[in-house]
Every structure is written in structure tokens, then in C-alpha cells.
Short mmCIF file of C-alpha atoms in Angstrom, two decimals:
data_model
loop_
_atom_site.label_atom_id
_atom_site.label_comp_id
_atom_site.label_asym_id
_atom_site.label_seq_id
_atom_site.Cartn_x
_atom_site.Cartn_y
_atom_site.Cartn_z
CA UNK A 1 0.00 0.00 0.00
CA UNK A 2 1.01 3.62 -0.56
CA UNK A 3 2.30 5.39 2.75
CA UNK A 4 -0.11 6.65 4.64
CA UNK A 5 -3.00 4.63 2.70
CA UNK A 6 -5.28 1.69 3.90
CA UNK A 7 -3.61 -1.40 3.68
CA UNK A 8 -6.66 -3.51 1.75
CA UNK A 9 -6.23 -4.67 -1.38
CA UNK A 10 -9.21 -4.71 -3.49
CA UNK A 11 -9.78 -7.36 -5.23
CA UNK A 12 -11.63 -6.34 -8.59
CA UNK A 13 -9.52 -3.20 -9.14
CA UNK A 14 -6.47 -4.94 -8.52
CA UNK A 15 -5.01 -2.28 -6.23
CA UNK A 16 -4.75 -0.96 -2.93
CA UNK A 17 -7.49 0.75 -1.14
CA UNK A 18 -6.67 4.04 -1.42
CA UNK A 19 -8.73 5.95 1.86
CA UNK A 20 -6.74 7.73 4.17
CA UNK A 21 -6.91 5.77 7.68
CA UNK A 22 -7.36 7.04 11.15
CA UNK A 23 -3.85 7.96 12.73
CA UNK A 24 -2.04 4.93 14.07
CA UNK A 25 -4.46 2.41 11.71
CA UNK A 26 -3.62 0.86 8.96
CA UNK A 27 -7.15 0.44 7.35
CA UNK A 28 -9.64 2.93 6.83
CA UNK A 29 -13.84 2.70 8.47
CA UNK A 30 -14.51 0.59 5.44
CA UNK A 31 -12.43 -2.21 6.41
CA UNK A 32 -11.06 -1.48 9.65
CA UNK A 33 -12.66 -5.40 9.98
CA UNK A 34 -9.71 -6.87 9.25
CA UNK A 35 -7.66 -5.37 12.14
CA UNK A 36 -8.23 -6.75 15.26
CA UNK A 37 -9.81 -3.93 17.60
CA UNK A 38 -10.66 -5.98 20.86
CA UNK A 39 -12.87 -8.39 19.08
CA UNK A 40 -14.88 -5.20 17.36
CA UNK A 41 -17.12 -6.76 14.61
CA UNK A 42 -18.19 -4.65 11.87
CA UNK A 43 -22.02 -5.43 9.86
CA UNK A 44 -23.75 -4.44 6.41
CA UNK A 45 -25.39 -1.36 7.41
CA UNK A 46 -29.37 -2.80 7.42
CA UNK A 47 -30.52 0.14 5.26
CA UNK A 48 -27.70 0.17 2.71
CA UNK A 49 -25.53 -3.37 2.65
CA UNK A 50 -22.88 -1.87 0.52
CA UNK A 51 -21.44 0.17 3.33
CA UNK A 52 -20.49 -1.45 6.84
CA UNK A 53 -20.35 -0.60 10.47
CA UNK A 54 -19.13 -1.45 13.70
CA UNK A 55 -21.98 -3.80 15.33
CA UNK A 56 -21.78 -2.05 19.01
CA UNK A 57 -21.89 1.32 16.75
CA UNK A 58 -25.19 0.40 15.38
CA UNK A 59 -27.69 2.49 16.12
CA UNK A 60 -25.46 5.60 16.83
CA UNK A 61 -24.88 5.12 12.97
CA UNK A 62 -28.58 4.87 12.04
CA UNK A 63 -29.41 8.32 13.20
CA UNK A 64 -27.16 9.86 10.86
CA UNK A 65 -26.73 7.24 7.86
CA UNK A 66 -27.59 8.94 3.84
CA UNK A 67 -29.76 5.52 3.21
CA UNK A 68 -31.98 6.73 6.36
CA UNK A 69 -35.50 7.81 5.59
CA UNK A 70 -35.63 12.14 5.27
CA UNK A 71 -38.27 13.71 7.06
CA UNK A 72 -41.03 14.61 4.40
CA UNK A 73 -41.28 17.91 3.69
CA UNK A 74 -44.53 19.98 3.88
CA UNK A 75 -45.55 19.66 -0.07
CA UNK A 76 -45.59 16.00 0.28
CA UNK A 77 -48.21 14.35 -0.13
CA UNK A 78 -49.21 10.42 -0.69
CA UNK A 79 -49.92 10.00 -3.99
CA UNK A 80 -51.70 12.92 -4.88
CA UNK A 81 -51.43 13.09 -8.49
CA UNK A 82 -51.40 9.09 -9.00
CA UNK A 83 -54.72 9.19 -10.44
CA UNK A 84 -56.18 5.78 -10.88
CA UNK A 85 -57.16 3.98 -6.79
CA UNK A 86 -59.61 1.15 -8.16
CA UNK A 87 -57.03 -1.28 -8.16
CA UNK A 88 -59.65 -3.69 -9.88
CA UNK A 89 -58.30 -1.89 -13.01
CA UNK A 90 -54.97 -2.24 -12.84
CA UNK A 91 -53.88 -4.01 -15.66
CA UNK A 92 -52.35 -7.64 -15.26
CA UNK A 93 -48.87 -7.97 -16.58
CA UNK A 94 -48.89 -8.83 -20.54
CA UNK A 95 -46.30 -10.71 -22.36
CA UNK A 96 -43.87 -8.82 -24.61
CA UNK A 97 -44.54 -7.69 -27.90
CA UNK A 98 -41.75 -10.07 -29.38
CA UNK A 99 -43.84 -13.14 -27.52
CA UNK A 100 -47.60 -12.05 -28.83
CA UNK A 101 -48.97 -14.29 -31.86
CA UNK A 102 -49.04 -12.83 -35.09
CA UNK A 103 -53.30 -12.81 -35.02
CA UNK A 104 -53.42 -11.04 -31.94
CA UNK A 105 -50.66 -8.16 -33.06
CA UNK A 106 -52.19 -7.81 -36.62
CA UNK A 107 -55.75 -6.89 -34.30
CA UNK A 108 -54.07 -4.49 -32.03
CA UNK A 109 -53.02 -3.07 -35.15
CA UNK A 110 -56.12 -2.63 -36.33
CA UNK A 111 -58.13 -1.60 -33.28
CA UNK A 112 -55.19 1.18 -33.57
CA UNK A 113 -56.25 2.17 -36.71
CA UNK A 114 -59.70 2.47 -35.73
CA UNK A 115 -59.55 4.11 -32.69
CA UNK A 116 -56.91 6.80 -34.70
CA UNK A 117 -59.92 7.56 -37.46
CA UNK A 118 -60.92 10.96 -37.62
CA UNK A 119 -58.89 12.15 -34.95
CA UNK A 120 -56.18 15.52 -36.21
CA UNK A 121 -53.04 13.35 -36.25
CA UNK A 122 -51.08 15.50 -39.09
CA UNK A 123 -49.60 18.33 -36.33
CA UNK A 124 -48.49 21.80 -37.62
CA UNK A 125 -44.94 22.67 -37.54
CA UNK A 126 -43.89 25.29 -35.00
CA UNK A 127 -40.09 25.75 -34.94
CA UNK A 128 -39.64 29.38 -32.88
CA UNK A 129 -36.98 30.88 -31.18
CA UNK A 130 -35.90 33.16 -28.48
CA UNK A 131 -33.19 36.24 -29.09
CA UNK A 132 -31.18 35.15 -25.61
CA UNK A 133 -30.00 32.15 -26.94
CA UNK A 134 -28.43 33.80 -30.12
CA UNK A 135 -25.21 34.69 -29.15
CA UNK A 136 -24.86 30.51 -27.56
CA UNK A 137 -26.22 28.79 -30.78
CA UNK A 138 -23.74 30.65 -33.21
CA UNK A 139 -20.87 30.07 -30.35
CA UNK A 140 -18.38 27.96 -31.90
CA UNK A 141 -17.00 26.58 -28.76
CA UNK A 142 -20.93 24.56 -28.31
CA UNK A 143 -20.47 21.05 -29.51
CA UNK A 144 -22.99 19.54 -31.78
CA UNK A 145 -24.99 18.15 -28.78
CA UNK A 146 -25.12 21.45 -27.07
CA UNK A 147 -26.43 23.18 -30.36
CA UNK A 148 -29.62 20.25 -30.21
CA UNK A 149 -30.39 21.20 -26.38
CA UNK A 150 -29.49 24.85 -27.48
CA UNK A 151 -32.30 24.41 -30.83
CA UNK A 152 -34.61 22.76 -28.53
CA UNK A 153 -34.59 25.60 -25.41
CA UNK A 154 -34.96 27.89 -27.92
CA UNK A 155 -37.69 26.45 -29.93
CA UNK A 156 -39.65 26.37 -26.51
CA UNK A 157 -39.18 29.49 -25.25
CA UNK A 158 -40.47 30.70 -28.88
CA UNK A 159 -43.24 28.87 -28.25
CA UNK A 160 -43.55 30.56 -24.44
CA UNK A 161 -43.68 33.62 -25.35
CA UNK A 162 -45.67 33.15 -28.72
CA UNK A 163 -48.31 32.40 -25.85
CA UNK A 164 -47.49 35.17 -24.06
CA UNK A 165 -46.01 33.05 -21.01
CA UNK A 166 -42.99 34.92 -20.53
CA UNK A 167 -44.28 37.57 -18.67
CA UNK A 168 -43.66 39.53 -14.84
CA UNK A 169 -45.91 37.94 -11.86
CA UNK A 170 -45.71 33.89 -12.47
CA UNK A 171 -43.92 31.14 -11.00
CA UNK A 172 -42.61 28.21 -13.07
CA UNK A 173 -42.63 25.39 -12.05
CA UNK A 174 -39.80 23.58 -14.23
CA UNK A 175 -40.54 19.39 -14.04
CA UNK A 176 -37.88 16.87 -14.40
CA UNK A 177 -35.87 19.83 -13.96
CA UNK A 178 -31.95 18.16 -13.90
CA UNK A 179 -30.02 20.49 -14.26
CA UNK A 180 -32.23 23.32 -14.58
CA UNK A 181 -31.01 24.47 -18.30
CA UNK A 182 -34.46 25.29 -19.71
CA UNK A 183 -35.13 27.65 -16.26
CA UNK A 184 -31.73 29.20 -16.67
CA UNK A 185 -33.04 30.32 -19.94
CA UNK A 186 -36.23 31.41 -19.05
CA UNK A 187 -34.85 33.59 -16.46
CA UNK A 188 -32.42 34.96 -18.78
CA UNK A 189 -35.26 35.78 -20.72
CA UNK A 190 -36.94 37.89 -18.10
CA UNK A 191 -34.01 39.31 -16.95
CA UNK A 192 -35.36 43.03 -17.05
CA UNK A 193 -39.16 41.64 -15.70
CA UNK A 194 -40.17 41.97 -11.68
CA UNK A 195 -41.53 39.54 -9.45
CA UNK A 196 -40.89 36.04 -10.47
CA UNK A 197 -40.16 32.67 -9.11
CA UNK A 198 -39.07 29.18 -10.07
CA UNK A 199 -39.17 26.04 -8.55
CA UNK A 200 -37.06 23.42 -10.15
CA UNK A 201 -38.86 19.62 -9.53
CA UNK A 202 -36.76 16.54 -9.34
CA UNK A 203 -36.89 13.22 -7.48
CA UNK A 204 -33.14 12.47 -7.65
CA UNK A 205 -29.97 14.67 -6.61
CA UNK A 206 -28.29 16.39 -9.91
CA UNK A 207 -25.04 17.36 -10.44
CA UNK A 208 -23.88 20.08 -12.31
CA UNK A 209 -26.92 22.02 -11.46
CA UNK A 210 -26.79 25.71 -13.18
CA UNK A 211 -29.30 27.41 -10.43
CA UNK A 212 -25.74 29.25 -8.59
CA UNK A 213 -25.93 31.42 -11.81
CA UNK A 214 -28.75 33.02 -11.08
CA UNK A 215 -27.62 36.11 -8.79
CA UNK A 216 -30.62 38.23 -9.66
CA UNK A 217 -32.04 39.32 -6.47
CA UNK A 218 -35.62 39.67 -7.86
CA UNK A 219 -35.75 35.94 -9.07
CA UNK A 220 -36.15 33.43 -6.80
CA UNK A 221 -34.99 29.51 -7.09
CA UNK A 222 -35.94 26.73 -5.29
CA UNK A 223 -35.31 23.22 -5.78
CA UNK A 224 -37.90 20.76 -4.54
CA UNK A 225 -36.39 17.31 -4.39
CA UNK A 226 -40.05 15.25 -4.51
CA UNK A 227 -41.31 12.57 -7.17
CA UNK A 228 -43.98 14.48 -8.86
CA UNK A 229 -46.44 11.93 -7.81
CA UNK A 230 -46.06 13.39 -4.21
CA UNK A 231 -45.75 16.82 -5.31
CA UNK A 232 -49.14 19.21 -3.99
CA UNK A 233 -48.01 22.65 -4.78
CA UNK A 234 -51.09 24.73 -2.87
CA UNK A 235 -48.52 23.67 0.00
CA UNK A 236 -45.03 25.08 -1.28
CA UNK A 237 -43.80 28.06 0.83
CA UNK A 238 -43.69 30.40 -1.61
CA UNK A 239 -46.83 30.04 -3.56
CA UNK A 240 -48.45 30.23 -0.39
CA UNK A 241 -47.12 33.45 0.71
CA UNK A 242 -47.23 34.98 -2.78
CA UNK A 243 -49.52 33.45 -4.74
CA UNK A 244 -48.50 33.67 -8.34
CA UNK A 245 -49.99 32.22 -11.38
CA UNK A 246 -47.33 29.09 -12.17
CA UNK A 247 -46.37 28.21 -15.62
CA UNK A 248 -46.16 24.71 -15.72
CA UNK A 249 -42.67 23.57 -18.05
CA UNK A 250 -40.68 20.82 -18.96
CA UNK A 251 -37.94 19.65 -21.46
CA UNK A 252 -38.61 15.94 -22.17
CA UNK A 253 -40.06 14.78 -19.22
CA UNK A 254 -40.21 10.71 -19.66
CA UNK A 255 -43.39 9.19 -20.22
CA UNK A 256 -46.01 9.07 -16.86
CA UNK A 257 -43.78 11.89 -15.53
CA UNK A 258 -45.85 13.87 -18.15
CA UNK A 259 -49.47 12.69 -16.62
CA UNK A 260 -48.26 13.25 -13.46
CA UNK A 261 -47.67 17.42 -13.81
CA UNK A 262 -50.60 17.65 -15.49
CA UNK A 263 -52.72 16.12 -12.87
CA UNK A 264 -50.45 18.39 -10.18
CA UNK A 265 -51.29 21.19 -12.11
CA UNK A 266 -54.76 21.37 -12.77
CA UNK A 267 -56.35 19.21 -10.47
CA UNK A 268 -54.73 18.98 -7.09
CA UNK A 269 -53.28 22.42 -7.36
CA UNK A 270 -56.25 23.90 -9.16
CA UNK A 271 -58.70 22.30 -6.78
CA UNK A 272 -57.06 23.53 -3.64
CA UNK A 273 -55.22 26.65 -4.35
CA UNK A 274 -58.91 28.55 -2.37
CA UNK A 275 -58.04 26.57 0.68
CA UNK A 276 -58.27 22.56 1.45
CA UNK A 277 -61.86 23.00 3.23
CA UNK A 278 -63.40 24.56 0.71
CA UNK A 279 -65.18 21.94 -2.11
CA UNK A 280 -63.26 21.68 -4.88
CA UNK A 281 -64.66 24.49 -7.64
CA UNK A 282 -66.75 23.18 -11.27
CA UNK A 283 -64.61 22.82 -13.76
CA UNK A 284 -65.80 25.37 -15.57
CA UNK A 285 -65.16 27.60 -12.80
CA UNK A 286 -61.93 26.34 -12.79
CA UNK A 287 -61.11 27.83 -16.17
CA UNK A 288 -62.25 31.26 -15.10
CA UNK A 289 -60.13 31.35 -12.33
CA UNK A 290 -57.00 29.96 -13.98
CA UNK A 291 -57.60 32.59 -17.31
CA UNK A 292 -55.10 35.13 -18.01
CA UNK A 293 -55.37 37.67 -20.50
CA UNK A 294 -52.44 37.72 -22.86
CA UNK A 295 -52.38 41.63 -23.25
CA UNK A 296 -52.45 42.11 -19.65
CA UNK A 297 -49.57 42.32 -16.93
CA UNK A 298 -49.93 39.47 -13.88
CA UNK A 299 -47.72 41.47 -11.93
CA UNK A 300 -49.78 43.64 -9.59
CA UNK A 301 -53.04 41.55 -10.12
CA UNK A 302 -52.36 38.54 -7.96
CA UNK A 303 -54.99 39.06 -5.01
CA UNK A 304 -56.34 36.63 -2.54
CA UNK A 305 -59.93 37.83 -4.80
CA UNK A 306 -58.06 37.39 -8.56
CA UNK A 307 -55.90 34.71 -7.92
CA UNK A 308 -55.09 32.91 -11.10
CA UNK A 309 -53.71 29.66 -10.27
CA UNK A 310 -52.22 28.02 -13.45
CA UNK A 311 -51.47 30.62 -16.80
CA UNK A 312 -49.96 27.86 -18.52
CA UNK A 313 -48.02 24.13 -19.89
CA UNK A 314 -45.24 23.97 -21.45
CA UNK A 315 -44.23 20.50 -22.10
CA UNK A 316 -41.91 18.74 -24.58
CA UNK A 317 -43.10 15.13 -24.53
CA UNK A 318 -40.67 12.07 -24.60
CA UNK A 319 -40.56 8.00 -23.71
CA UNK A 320 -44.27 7.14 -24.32
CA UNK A 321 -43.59 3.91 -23.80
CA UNK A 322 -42.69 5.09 -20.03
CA UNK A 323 -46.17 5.38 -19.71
CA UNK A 324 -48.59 3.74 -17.19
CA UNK A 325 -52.24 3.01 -17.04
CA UNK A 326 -52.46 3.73 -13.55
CA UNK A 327 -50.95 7.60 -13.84
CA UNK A 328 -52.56 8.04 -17.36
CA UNK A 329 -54.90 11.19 -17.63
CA UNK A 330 -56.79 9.86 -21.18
CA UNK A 331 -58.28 6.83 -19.42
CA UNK A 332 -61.06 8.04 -20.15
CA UNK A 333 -60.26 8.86 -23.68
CA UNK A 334 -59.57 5.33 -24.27
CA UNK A 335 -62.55 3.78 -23.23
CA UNK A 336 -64.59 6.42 -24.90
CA UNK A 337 -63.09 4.48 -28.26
CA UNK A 338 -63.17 1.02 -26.72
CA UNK A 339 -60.06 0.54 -25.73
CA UNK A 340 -58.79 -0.52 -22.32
CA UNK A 341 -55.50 -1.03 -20.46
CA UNK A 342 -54.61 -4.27 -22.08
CA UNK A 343 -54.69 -2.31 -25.49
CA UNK A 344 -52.44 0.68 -23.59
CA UNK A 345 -49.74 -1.59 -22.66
CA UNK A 346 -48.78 -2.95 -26.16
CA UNK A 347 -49.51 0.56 -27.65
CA UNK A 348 -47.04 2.05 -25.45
CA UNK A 349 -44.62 -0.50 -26.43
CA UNK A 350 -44.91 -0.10 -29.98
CA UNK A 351 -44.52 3.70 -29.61
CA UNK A 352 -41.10 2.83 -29.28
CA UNK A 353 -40.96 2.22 -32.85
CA UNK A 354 -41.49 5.49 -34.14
CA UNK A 355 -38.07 6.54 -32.89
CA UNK A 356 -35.50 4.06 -33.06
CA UNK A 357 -37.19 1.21 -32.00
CA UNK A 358 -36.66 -0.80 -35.59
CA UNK A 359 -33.66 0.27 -37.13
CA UNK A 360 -32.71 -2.34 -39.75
CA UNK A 361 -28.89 -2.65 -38.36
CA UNK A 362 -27.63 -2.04 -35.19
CA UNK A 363 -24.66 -0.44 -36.56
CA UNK A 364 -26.90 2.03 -38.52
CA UNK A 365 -28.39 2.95 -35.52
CA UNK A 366 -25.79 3.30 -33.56
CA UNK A 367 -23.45 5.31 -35.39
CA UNK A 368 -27.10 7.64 -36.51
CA UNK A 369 -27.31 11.44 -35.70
CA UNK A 370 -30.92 10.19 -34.06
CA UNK A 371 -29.34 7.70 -31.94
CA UNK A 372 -26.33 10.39 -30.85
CA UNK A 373 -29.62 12.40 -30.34
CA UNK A 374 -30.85 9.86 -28.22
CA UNK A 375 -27.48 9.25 -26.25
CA UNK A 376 -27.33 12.84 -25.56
CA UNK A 377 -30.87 13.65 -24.54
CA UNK A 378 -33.21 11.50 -22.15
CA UNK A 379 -34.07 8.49 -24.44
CA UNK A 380 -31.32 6.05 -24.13
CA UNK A 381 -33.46 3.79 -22.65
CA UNK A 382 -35.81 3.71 -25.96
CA UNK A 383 -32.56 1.51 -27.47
CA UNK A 384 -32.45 -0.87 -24.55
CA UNK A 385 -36.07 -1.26 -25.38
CA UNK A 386 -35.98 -1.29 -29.01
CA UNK A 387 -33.24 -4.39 -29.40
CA UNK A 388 -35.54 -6.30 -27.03
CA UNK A 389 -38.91 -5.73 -29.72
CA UNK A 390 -36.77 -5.54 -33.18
CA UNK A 391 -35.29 -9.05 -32.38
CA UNK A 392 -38.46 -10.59 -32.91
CA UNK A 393 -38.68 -12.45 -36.22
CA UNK A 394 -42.26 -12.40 -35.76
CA UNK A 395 -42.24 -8.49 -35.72
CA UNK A 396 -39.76 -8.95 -38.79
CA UNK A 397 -41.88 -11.36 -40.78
CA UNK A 398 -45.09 -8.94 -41.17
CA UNK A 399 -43.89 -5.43 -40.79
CA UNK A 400 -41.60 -3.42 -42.68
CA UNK A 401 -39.26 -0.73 -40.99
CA UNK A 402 -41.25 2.20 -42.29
CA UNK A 403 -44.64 0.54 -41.36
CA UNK A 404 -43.52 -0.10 -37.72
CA UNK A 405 -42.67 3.35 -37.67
CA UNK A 406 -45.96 4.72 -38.51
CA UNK A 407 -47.63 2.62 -36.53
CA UNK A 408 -45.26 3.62 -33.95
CA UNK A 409 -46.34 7.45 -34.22
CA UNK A 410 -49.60 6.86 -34.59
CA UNK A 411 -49.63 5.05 -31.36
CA UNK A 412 -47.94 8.52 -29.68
CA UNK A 413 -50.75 10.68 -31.18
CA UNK A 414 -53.22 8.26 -29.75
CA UNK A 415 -51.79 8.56 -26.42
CA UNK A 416 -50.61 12.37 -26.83
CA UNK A 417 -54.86 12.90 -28.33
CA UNK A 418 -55.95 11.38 -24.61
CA UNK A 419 -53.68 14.07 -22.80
CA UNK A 420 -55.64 17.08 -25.19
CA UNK A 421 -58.90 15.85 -24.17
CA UNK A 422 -58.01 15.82 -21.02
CA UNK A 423 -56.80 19.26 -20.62
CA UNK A 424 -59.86 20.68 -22.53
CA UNK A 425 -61.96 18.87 -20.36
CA UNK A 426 -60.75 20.45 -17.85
CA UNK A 427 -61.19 23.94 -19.45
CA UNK A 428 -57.82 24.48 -21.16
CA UNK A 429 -57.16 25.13 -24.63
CA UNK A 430 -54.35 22.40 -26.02
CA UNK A 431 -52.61 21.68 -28.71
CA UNK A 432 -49.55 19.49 -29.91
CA UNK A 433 -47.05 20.97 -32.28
CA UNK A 434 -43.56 19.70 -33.85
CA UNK A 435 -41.00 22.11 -31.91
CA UNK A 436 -37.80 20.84 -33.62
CA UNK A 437 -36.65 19.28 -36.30
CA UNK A 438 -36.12 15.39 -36.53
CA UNK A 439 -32.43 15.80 -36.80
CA UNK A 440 -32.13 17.65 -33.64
CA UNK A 441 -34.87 15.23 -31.99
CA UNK A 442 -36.74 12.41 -32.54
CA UNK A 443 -38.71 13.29 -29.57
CA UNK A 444 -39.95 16.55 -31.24
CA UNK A 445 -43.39 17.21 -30.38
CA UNK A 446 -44.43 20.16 -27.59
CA UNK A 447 -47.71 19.77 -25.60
CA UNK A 448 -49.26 23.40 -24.96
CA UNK A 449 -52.01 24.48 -22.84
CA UNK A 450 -53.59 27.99 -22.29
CA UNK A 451 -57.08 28.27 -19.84
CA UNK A 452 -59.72 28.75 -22.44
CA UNK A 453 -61.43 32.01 -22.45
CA UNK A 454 -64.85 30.89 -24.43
CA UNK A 455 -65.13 28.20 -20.85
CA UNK A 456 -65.60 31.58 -18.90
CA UNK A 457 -68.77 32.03 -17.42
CA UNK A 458 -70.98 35.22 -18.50
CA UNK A 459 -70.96 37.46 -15.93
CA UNK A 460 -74.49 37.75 -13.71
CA UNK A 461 -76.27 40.79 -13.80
#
């Protein structure tokens, strides 16, 4: 071992253990097992085995272990935006696509087809962009998977401000934030603009985060580490002191991620931003209270009495087949068309062929500007998935590449068509849109949403 280094060797590294030990020790906490300490035995730690501890340190060591259970915090709560509780629906687990007979694929096919007809599947092409990210798509120094996230960010906050989003007086609420690049923009955008707030949603610690660039001191950022699914925002600090209208965003965010921020924004939030004793308002009411006029300023109109609680969504849609019954807000979409969640599991696993899900060589594929696309962005995982269907010689037999990939798309508009319906149901005005080019993204299609103003009640005289 080096001086001054622990004296284990690991094994699968082939090297010595390279921790500094405690002075007069030769190994470090890790393994101080192997030196005899009067007898001292050290344990797998019960909530994380792949760290030990000394057995008579036990439960000194629980108190303050990373693997021990955080105190909630107060936006928390149980399943709030799930959706679906009668469990009588849950759907059974199905076999794989590459296992299903030939008769019963060629009828899923068809009840696809049939369930598509007459709805607006051809979407209009909206490619924007936004003058702060100018000068960083024609720098030089950005690499060619910068310039996609760059095209993308831009594209969005086009389509933000085409809507008049970008505005003083709202919080957004970025989710799936990572990093918090699309935010960072946003702000960047409104750089001149009073009173606004963002809170930056993700389940899992990031690093790299870009939030310590934000210095201004009338902007504020706050991370809320919480699975969306948990997520009530009526109880976040600081949309309950100042009660902004939130702009629901996201870049990509994977499959029931999407269903989830939708239900967190328009029902739970909607429902309960006039106080959790209150009975929930008509829907219809709902849209009045969530309108916003586009040639009007939010900034000094936020009262307790015109409280607007959701201006608008945002939302560049990815990993369909990351969907789930359960969290899915066109349920009721599907079964309006006869469809149920048998039919939702293998059409969310043939939306996987629309992007790279049937390449006809895996050497194509992989050395594609979709699949660096893919690499790059959030929908690596689509690969994984896709060599797992495409090896099927029964999928190989009947379909050509082109065919699974229409079928493939036509099972996201089905799904994407269930999310619209939803949102106008609820008294928004939605729409889908391409936002990028397919050589910057296969995932290229933005889900917008803007209360609708003919849902407005007349007044009463």
C-alpha cells in the first residue's frame, strides 16, 4: 500500500485501497474489519448493505446514515397526483410484444387504426426561437450536442412567449428539472421583468446544477427534491405566501412523468389553491379562475380575490412507452373508443418504434445522428427497449421498418390525443405541435395548454 494509505487490497480493481486511515491504523472505516480492535465486529449497514459498520456502533450510525428515511417535507403528499385507486383496473402484466402471436398483433393493429380515425393526427410545424439564446447557438466553442439542447430551449421558449407566457408575476414550475437548463433560460429571458419565481422539480440529486448562476435578487430559485407523484403545490412556501400564477414547463419529461404534472397542475393544485376545506370548484369555474389575459400584466393583479392559479403548460413530450395506465390522464379517452389497459400496454410498447425502436442494423443505428440524439438527450433507454422488440422475427416477418414506424407514431398521437382531451376537459385550450426538427430530436413534439377564455362564465347581472 502507498504510505499513509489503507492497507486492503481490493480485489476487482487490482489495487490498494486508497482511503486515508485514522492515525495509528492501517485500514480505513470501510475495512477497519480486518484489524483486530478488541474483538470489534463490523455489519452491512441494514438500510444500505454496501457500506459497513461497527456492530456495538449500530444504532449511533442509524441516526445519521444517507440511506436513512428524510423527514417529508410539507408539499408531500401520498400519492396525490397518482390518479387511478380502483385497483380492480390495474392491468395484469402482458407478455412482450416479441412473444404475442401474429393474429393477436395484426388486431391491435387494427383496433389502432380504428380508434386513430378521424382524430387531427397530421400536427403543424412550430419551430420558434428566443433572441437570448443567439449569441450561444452561433458560439463555436458549443459542440454539436449542445447546439440540439441549445435548438430545442430555444424552440420552446419561442413557443412561451408566442403564448405570451414569458411575462412579470408567475412562477414556473420547471418538471424533471436536472439540471435546470431550460429555467436558466427562461430567467435569462426575463431578466429586465419583476416579481418572479421558479421552482425546479426533481426526485433524484443532480449534479452540475446551473441554479448558482442566477444572482438576480428579484428571481427566486428553489429546488424541490419530490417525485412528482407526491408533489401538492397549494402547499409550497412560496406560492403560499405569494400566490403567483405558475407556468407549468418541462424539457422531455419521460413518459407518466408527463401525466403526473398535469394532474399536479390542474387538479390537485387547481382544486385547492382557495383553501383545502373549501369543495373543490366546477370545472368550468376552474377555467375562469386559472384565465389570463395575454395583453395584460400578472404582476400587480395577484390578489387573494383574482388569484389565477395556473397561466400555462409547457411540455416537450418524450418515452411514451414510459407510460402507465395507472398515472394516465386519457383513461377516459380510451374507453370512450373502446379501448382498455390491455390495449395501452402494447400501444405504449410499440410507440417505441417510431423513434428508433426498428432500425434495420444495429450499426446504422448506432453510429445515426438520431441515436447520438438519443445518447445525448433523455431516451437512451428507448434503445435498450428497441433491441428487445426488433429481435423478434415475428415483428420482422409482417412489418416493414417504415410501417412499424408509422404505426409507432400513430400510437404517440393516440396517447398524446388522450392528454388534449383531457386538458380541454378540464377547461384548457391544447394543442400538440412539432417544436424541432427530426435531426435535432426524434422526440420533437411540444404539448401546450392555455385556460380557455370561451369556458368563462358570463358574468351575472
Amino acid at each position: 500500500p502507498e504510505p499513509g494509505r489503507c492497507a486492503h487490497f481490493v480485489q476487482r480493481k487490482g489495487r490498494f485501497c486508497r482511503m486515508v486511515p485514522a492515525a495509528g491504523r492501517r485500514f480505513c472505516g470501510e475495512h477497519g474489519h480486518e484489524e483486530e480492535q478488541n474483538d470489534r465486529k463490523r455489519i452491512p449497514c441494514p438500510l444500505d448493505p454496501k457500506h459497513t459498520v461497527y456492530e456495538d456502533q449500530l444504532q449511533k450510525h442509524l441516526k445519521k446514515c444517507n440511506s436513512r428515511e428524510k423527514p417529508k417535507p410539507v408539499y408531500f403528499v401520498q400519492d396525490i397526483n397518482a390518479g387511478l385507486k380502483d385497483v380492480a383496473e390495474i392491468p395484469e402484466k402482458q407478455v412482450p410484444l416479441s412473444s404475442l402471436p401474429i393474429e393477436e398483433l395484426q388486431n391491435l393493429i387494427i383496433k389502432l387504426k380504428k380508434a386513430s380515425n378521424g382524430l387531427e393526427l397530421q400536427l403543424k410545424e412550430q419551430i420558434l426561437s428566443h433572441q437570448v439564446l443567439q449569441e450561444a447557438l452561433n458560439d463555436p466553442k458549443n459542440g454539436e450536442s449542445a447546439f440540439k439542447h441549445l435548438k430545442q430551449q430555444a424552440s420552446i421558449l419561442g413557443n412561451m412567449e408566442k403564448l405570451h407566457l414569458l411575462g412579470p408575476g408567475r412562477c414556473f414550475v420547471e418538471f424533471g428539472a436536472g439540471r435546470g437548463k431550460l429555467s436558466h433560460w427562461v430567467d435569462i429571458a426575463l431578466e429586465n421583468v419583476e416579481s418572479v419565481q421558479f421552482l425546479l422539480v426533481e426526485r433524484a440529486t443532480t449534479r452540475f446544477k446551473v441554479d448558482g448562476k442566477h444572482k438576480r435578487r428579484d428571481s427566486v430559485f428553489e429546488r424541490l427534491q419530490v417525485d412528482i407523484q407526491h408533489l401538492c403545490l397549494n402547499k409550497v412556501p412560496i406560492l403560499e405566501k405569494k400566490k403567483l400564477p405558475v407556468v407549468g414547463i418541462g424539457k422531455h419529461l419521460c413518459g407518466a412523468a408527463t401525466d403526473l404534472a398535469l394532474r399536479c397542475l390542474v387538479e390537485s393544485y387547481t382544486t385547492c389553491c382557495d383553501g383545502e376545506d373549501e369543495e373543490p370548484a366546477p370545472k368550468r369555474c376552474r377555467a375562469a379562475q386559472t384565465e389570463v389575459a395575454p395583453h395584460k400584466s400578472a404582476g400587480n393583479e395577484s390578489t387573494t380575490e383574482d388569484h389565477k392559479p395556473v397561466a400555462g403548460i409547457v411540455i416537450a413530450l418524450c418515452c411514451h412507452h414510459k407510460c402507465d395506465w395507472t398515472h394516465y390522464v386519457g383513461r377516459d379517452f380510451f374507453k370512450s373508443v373502446g379501448l382498455g389497459p390491455v390495449e395501452f400496454h402494447y400501444f405504449r410498447r410499440m410507440s417505441s418504434w417510431a423513434t428508433c425502436g426498428m432500425q434495420e442494423t444495429t450499426s446504422k443505428a448506432s453510429t445515426s445522428e438520431e441515436s447520438e440524439d438519443q445518447t445525448n438527450d433523455t431516451e437512451e433507454h428507448e434503445q435498450t427497449l428497441s433491441r428487445t422488440e426488433s429481435g423478434s422475427d415475428t415483428l420482422q416477418g409482417i412489418l416493414s421498418v417504415e410501417e412499424r414506424k408509422e404505426i409507432g407514431c400513430l400510437c404517440k398521437r393516440l396517447i398524446d390525443h388522450g392528454r388534449i382531451e383531457y386538458l380541454q376537459q378540464q377547461g384548457y385550450k391544447a394543442a400538440l405541435q412539432y417544436y424541432t426538427e427530426p435531426a435535432v430530436s426524434l422526440e420533437n413534439v411540444l404539448l401546450t395548454a392555455v385556460p380557455n377564455p370561451s369556458l368563462i362564465p358570463e358574468p351575472t347581472i
